PDB file of C-alpha atoms in Angstrom:
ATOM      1  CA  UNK A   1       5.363   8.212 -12.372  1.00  0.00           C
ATOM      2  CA  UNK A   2       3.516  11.175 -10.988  1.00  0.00           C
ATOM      3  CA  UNK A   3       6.594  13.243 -12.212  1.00  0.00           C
ATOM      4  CA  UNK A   4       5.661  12.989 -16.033  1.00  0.00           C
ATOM      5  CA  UNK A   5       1.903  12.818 -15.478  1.00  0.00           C
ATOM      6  CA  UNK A   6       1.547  15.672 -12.868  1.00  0.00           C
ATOM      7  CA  UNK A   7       4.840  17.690 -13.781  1.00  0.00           C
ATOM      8  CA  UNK A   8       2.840  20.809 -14.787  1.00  0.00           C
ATOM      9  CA  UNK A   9       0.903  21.009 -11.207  1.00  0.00           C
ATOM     10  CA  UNK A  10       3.114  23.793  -8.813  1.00  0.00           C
ATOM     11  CA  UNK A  11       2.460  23.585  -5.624  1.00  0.00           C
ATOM     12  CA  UNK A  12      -1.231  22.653  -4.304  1.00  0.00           C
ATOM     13  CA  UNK A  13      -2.693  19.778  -6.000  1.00  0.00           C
ATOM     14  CA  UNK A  14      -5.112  17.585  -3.349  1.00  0.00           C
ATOM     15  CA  UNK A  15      -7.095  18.143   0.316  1.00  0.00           C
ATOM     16  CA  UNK A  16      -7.633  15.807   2.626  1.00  0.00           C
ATOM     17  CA  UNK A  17      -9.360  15.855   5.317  1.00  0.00           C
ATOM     18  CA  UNK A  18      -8.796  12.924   8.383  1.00  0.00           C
ATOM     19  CA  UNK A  19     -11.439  11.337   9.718  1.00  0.00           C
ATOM     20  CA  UNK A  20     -10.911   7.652  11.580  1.00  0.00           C
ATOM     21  CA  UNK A  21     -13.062   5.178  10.159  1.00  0.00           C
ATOM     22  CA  UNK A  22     -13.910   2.580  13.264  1.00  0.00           C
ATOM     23  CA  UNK A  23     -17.284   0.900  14.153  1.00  0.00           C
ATOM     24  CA  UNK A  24     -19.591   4.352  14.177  1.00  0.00           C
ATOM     25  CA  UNK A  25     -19.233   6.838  11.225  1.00  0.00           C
ATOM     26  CA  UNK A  26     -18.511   9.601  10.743  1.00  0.00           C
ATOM     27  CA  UNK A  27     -16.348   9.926  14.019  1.00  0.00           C
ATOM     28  CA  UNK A  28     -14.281  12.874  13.069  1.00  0.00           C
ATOM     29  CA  UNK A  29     -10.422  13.212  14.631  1.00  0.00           C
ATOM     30  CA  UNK A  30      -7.993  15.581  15.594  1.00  0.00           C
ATOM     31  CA  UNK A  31      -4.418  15.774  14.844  1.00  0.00           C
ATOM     32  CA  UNK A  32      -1.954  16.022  17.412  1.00  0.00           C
ATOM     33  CA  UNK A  33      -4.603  16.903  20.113  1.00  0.00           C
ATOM     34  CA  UNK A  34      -6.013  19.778  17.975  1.00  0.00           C
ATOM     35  CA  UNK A  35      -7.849  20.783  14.710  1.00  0.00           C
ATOM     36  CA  UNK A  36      -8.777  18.287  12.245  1.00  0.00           C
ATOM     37  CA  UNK A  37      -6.226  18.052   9.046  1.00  0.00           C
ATOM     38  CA  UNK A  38      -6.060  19.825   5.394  1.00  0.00           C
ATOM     39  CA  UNK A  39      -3.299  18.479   3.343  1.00  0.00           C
ATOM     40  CA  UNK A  40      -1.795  18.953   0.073  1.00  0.00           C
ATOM     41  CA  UNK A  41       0.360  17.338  -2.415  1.00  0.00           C
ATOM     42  CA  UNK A  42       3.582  19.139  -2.965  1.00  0.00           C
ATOM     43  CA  UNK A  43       6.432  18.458  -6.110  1.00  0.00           C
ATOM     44  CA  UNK A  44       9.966  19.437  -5.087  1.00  0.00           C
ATOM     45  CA  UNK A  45      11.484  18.841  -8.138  1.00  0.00           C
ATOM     46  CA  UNK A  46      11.430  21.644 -10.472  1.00  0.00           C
ATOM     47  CA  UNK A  47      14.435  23.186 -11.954  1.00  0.00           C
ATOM     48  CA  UNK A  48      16.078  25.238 -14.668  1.00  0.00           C
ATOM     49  CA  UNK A  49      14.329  22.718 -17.346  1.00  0.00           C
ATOM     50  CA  UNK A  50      10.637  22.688 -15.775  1.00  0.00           C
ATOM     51  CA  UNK A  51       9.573  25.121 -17.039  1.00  0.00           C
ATOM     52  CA  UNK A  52       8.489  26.433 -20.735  1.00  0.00           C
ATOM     53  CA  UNK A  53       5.681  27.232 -23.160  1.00  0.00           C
ATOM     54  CA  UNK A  54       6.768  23.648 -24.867  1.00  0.00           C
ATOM     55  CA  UNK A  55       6.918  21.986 -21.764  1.00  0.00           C
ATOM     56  CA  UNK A  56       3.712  22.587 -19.815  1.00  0.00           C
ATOM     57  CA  UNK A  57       0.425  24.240 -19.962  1.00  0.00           C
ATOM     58  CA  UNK A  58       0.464  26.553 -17.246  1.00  0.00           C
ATOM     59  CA  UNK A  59       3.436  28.358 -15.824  1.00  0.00           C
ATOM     60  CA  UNK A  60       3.934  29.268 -11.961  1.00  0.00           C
ATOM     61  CA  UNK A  61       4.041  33.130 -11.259  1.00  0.00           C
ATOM     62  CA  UNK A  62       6.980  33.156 -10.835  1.00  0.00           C
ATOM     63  CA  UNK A  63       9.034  30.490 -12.416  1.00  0.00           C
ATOM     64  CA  UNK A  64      11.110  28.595  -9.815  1.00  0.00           C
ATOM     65  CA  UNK A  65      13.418  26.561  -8.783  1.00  0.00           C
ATOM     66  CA  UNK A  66      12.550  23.554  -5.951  1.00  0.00           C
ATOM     67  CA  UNK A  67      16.037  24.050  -4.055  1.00  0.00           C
ATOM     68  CA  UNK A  68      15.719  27.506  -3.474  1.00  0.00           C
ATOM     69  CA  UNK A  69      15.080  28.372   0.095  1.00  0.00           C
ATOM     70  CA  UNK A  70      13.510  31.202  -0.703  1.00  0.00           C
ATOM     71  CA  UNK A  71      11.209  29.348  -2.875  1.00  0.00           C
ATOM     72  CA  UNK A  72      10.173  26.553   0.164  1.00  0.00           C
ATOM     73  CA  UNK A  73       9.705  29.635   2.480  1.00  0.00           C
ATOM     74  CA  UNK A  74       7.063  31.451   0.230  1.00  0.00           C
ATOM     75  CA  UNK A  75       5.322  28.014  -1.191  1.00  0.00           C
ATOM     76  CA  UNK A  76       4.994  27.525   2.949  1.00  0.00           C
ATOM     77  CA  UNK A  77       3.875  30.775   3.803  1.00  0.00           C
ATOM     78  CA  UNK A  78       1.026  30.183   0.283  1.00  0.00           C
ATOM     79  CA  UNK A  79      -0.125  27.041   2.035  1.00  0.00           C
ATOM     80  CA  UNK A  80      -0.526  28.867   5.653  1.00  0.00           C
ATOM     81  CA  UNK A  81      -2.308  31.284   4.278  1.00  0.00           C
ATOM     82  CA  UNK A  82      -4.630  28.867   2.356  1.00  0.00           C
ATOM     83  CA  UNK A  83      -5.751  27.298   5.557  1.00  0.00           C
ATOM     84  CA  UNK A  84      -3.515  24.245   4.590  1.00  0.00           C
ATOM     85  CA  UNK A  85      -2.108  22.361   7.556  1.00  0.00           C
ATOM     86  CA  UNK A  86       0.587  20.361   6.670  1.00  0.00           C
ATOM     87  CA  UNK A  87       2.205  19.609   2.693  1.00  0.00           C
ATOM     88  CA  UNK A  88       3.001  15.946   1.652  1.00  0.00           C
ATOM     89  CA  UNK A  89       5.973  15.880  -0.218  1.00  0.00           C
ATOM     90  CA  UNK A  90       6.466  13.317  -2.909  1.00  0.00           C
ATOM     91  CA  UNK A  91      10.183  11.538  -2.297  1.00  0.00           C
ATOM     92  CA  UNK A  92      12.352   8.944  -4.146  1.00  0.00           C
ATOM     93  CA  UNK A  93      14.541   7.495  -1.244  1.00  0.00           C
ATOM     94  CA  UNK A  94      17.390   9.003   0.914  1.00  0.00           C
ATOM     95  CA  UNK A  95      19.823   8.739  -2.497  1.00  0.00           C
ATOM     96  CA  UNK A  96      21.404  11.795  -2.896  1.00  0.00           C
ATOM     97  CA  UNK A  97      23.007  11.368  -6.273  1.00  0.00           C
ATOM     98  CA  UNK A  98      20.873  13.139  -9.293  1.00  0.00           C
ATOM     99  CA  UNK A  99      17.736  13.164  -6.031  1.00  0.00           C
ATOM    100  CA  UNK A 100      17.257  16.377  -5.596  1.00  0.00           C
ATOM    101  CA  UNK A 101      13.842  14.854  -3.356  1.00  0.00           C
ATOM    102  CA  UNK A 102      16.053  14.385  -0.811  1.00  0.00           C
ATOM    103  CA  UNK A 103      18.215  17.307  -0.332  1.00  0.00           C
ATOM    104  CA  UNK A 104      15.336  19.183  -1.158  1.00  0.00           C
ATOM    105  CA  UNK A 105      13.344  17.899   1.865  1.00  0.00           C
ATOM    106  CA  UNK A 106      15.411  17.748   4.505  1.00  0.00           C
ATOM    107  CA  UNK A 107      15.600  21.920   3.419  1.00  0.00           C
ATOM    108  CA  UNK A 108      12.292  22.106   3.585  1.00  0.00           C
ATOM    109  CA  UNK A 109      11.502  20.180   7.069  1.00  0.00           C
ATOM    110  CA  UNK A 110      13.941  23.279   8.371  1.00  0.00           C
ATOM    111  CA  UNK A 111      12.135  25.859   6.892  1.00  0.00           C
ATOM    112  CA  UNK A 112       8.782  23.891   8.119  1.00  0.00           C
ATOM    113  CA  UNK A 113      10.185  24.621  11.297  1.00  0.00           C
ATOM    114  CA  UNK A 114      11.229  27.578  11.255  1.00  0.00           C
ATOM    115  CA  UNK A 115       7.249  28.495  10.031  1.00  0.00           C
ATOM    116  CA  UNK A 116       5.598  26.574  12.196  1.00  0.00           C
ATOM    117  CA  UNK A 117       4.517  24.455   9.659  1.00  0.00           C
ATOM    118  CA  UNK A 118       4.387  20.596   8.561  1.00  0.00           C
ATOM    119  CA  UNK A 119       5.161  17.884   6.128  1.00  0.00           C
ATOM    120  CA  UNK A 120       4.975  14.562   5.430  1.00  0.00           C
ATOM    121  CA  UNK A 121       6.322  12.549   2.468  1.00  0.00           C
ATOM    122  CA  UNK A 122       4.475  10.833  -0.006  1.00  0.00           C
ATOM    123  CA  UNK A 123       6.823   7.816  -0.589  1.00  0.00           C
ATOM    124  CA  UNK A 124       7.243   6.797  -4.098  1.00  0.00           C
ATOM    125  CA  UNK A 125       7.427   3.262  -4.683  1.00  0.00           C
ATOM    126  CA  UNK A 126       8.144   3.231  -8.119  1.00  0.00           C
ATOM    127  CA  UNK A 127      11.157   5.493  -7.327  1.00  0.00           C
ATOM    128  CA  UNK A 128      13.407   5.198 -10.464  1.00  0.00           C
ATOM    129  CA  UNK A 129      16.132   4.377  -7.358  1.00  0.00           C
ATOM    130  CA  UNK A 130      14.027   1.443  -6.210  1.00  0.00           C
ATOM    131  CA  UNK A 131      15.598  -1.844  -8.010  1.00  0.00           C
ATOM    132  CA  UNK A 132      13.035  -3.755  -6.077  1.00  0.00           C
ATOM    133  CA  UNK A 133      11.700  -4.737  -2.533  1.00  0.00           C
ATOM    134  CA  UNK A 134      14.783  -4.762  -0.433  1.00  0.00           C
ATOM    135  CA  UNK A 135      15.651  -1.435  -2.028  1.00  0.00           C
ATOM    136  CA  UNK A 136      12.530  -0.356  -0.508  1.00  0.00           C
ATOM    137  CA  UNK A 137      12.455  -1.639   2.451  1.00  0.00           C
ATOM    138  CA  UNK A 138      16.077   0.305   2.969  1.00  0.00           C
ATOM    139  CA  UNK A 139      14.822   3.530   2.438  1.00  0.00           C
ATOM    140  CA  UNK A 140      11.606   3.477   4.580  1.00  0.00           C
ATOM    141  CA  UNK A 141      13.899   2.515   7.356  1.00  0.00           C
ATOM    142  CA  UNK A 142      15.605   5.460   6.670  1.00  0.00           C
ATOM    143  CA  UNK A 143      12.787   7.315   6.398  1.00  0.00           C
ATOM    144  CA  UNK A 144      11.530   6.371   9.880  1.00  0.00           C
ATOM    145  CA  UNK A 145      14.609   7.316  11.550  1.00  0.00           C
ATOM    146  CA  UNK A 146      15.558  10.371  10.230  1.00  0.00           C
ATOM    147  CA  UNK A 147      13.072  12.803   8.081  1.00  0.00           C
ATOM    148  CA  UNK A 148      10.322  11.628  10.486  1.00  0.00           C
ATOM    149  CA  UNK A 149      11.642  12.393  13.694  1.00  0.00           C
ATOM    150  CA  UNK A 150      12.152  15.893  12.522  1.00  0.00           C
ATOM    151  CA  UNK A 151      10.370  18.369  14.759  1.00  0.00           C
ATOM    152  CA  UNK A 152       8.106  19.206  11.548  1.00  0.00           C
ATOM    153  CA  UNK A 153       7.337  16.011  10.382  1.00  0.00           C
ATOM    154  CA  UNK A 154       3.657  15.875  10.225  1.00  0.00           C
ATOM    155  CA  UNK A 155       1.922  13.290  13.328  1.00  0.00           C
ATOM    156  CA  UNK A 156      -1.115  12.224  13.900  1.00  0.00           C
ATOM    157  CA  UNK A 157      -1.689  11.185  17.241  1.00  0.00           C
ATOM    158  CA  UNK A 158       1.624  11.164  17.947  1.00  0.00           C
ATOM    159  CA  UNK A 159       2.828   8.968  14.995  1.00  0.00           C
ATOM    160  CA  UNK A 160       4.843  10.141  11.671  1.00  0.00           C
ATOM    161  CA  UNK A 161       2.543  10.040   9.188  1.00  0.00           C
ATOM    162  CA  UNK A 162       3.764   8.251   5.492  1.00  0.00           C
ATOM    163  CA  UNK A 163       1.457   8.248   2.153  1.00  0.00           C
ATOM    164  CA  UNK A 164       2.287   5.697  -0.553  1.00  0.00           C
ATOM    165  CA  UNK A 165       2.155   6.187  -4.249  1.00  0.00           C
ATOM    166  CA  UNK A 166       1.688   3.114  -6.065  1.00  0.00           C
ATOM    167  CA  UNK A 167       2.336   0.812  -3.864  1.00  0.00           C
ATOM    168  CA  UNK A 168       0.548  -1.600  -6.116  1.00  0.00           C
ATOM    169  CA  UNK A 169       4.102  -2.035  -7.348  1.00  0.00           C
ATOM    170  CA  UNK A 170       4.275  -5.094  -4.698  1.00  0.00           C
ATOM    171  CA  UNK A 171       1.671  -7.115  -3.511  1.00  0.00           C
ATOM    172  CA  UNK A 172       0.034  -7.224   0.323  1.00  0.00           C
ATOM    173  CA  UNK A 173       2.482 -10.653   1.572  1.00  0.00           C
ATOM    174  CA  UNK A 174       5.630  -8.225   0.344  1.00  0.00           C
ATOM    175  CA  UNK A 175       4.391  -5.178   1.578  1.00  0.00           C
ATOM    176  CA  UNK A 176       3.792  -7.238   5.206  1.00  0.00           C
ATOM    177  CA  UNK A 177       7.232  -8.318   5.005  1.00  0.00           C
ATOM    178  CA  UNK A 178       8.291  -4.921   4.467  1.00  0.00           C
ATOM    179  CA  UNK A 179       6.141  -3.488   7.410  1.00  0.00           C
ATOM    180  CA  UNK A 180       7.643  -6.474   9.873  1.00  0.00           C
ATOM    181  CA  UNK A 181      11.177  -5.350   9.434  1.00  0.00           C
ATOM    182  CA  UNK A 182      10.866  -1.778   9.388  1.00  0.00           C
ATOM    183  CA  UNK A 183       7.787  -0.946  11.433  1.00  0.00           C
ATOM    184  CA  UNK A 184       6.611  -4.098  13.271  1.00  0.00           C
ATOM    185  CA  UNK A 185       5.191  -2.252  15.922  1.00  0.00           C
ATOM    186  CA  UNK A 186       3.259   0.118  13.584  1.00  0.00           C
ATOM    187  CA  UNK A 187       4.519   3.492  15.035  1.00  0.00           C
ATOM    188  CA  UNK A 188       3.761   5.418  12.166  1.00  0.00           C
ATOM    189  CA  UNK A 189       0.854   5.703   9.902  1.00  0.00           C
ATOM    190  CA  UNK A 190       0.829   4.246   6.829  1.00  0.00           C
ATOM    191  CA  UNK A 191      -1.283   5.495   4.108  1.00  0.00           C
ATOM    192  CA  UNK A 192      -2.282   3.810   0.965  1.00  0.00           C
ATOM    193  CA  UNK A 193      -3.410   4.632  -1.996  1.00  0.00           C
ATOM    194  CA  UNK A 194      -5.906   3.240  -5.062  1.00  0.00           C
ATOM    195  CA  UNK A 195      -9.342   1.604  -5.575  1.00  0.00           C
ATOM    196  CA  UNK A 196      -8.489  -1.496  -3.542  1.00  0.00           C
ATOM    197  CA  UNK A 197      -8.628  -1.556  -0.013  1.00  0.00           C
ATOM    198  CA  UNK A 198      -7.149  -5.169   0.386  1.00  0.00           C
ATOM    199  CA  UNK A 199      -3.918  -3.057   1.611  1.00  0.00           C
ATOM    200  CA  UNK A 200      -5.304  -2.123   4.662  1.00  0.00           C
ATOM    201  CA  UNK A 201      -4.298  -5.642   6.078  1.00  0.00           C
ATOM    202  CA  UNK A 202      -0.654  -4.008   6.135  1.00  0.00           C
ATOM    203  CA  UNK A 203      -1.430  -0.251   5.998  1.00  0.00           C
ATOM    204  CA  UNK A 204      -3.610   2.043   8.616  1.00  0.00           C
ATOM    205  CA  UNK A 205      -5.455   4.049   6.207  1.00  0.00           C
ATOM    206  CA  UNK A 206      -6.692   4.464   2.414  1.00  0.00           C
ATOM    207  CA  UNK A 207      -6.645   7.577   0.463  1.00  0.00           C
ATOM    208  CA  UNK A 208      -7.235   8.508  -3.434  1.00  0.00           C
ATOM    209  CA  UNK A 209      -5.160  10.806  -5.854  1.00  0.00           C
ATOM    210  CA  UNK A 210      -7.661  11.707  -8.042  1.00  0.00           C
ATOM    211  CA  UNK A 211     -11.465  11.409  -7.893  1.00  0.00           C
ATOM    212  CA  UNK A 212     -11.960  12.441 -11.208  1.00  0.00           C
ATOM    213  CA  UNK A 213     -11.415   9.555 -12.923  1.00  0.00           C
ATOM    214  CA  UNK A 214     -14.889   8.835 -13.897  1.00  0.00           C
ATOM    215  CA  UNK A 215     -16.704  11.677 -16.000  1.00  0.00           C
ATOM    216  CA  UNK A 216     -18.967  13.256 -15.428  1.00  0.00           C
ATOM    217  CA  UNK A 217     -17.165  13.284 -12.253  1.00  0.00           C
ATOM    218  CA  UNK A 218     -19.782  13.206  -8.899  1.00  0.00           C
ATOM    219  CA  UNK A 219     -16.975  13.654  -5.932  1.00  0.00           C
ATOM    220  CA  UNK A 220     -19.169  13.332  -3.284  1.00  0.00           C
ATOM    221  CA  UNK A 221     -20.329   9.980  -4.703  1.00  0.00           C
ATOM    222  CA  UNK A 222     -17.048   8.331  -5.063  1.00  0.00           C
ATOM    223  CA  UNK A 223     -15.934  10.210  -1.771  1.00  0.00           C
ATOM    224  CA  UNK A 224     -18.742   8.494   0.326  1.00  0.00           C
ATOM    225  CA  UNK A 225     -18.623   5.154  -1.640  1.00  0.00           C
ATOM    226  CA  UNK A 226     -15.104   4.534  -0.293  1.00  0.00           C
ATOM    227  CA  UNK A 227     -15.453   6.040   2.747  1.00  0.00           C
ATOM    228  CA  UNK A 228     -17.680   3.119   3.140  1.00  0.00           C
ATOM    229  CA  UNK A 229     -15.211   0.435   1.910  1.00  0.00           C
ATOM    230  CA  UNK A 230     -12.698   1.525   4.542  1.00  0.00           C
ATOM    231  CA  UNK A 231     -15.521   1.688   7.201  1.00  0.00           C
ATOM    232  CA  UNK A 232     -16.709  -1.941   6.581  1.00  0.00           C
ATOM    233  CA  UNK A 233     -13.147  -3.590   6.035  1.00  0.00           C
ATOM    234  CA  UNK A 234     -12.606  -1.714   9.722  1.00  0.00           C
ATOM    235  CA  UNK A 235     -15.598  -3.482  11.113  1.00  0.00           C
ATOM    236  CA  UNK A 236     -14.874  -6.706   9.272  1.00  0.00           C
ATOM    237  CA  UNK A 237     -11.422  -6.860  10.752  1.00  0.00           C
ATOM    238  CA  UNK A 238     -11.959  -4.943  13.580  1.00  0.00           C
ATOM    239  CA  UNK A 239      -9.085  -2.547  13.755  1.00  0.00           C
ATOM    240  CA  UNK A 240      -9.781   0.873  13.363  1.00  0.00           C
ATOM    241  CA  UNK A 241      -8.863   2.625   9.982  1.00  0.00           C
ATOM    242  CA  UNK A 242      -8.101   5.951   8.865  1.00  0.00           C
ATOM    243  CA  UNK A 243      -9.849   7.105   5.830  1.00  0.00           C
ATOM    244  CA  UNK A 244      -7.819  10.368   4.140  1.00  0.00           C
ATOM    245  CA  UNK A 245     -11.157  11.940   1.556  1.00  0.00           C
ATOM    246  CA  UNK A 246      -9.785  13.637  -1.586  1.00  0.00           C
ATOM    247  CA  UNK A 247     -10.952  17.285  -2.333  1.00  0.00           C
ATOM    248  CA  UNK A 248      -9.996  18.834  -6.060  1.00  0.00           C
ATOM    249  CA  UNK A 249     -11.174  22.407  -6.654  1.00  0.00           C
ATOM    250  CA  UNK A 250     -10.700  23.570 -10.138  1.00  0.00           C
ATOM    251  CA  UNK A 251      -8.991  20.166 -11.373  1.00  0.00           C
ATOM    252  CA  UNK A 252      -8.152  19.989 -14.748  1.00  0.00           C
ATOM    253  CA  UNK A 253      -5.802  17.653 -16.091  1.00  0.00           C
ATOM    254  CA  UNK A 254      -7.095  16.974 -19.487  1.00  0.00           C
ATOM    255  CA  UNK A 255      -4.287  18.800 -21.358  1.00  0.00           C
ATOM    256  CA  UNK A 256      -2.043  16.578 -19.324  1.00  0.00           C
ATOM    257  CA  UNK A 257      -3.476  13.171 -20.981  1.00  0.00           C
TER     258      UNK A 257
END
């Protein structure tokens, strides 16, 4: 889970920038009407135990804790000042017991609010809290009717907006079983994520965590080469898809590995 791997990484981890990937490219969009879309990757789940010379190589100035108010408040004004439009929020289901994911985000949707601001969630399939599909498929629905008809959840074109995080836990028939029960009309946007863009038969658009995966790392390589996967699946199948490119300035993981 991203929680071990990435534990050490705050606050801002990844950009994106949307663009919609159709039968021209590039055809750049606009969310919501307006300015074309910077996102990051946010952790909510630092505590009392996060933190450490033992525990991680870097330590936030200062050491927090996710659930403080306080703490959402300044980590949203940080991202408003960075010229970041909207934070996607990693979450492990609408559980409540020993999830601080969830009590910690609905928190932070008010505070979004009361900024201004946005956020989506990046949903965690591999959720300790996820026993398998129909677990799942529960807490999307959830999802969908409550976090993302907050006034701050992020849309895009007027749809809630959902990332996935390894949702190469199940394979494209479950995930389209999923998708017909809880969103068979596809009024939110579904974001995958990985190096295969078979997905996109279910999902609306393709995005990747890392692009550094391949040293001597050339992002704008591996940022145009899969641009171009999403743009031809969209012409092969001819339904438009949205193709989320990965930005990572000063990225450096490899004390992490």
């Amino acid at each position: 889970m991203k929680h071990n791997r990435f534990e050490w990484r705050v606050a801002f981890l990844l950009l994106f920038g949307v663009f919609l990937v159709g039968s021209s490219w590039p055809a750049a969009t606009r969310a919501d009407g307006g300015e074309r879309l910077v996102l990051a990757f946010y952790y909510n789940w630092f505590d009392e135990n996060s933190w450490g010379p033992n525990k991680v190589p870097d330590q936030p100035a200062p050491p927090y804790v996710s659930r403080d108010r306080a703490v959402m408040a300044r980590h949203i004004d940080q991202a408003k000042g960075a010229g970041i439009d909207a934070l996607v929020v990693s979450w492990y289901g609408p559980r409540e017991q020993n999830n601080q994911t969830e009590t910690n985000l609905r928190a932070m949707l008010d505070e979004a609010a009361a900024r201004g601001f946005r956020l989506a969630v990046d949903f965690e399939a591999t959720s300790p809290f996820y026993r398998g599909a129909g677990d799942v498929q529960a807490a999307l629905k959830t999802l969908i009717a409550t976090h993302a008809q907050h006034p701050a959840y992020l849309r895009w074109n007027g749809k809630p907006v959902i990332f996935f995080w390894r949702q190469q836990r199940f394979n494209t028939g479950t995930w389209a079983a999923i998708r017909a029960a809880v969103d068979p009309n596809h009024d939110t946007i579904w974001i995958e994520e990985g190096v295969d863009v078979t997905p996109l038969s279910v999902f609306d658009g393709h995005h990747l965590y890392s692009v550094t995966w391949n040293p001597p790392s050339d992002m704008a390589y591996t940022a145009n080469k899969f641009a171009k996967r999403v743009r031809d699946y969209a012409a092969r199948s001819g339904v438009p898809k949205i193709y989320v490119a990965t930005v990572m300035p000063g990225y450096d993981d490899r004390k992490t590995r």
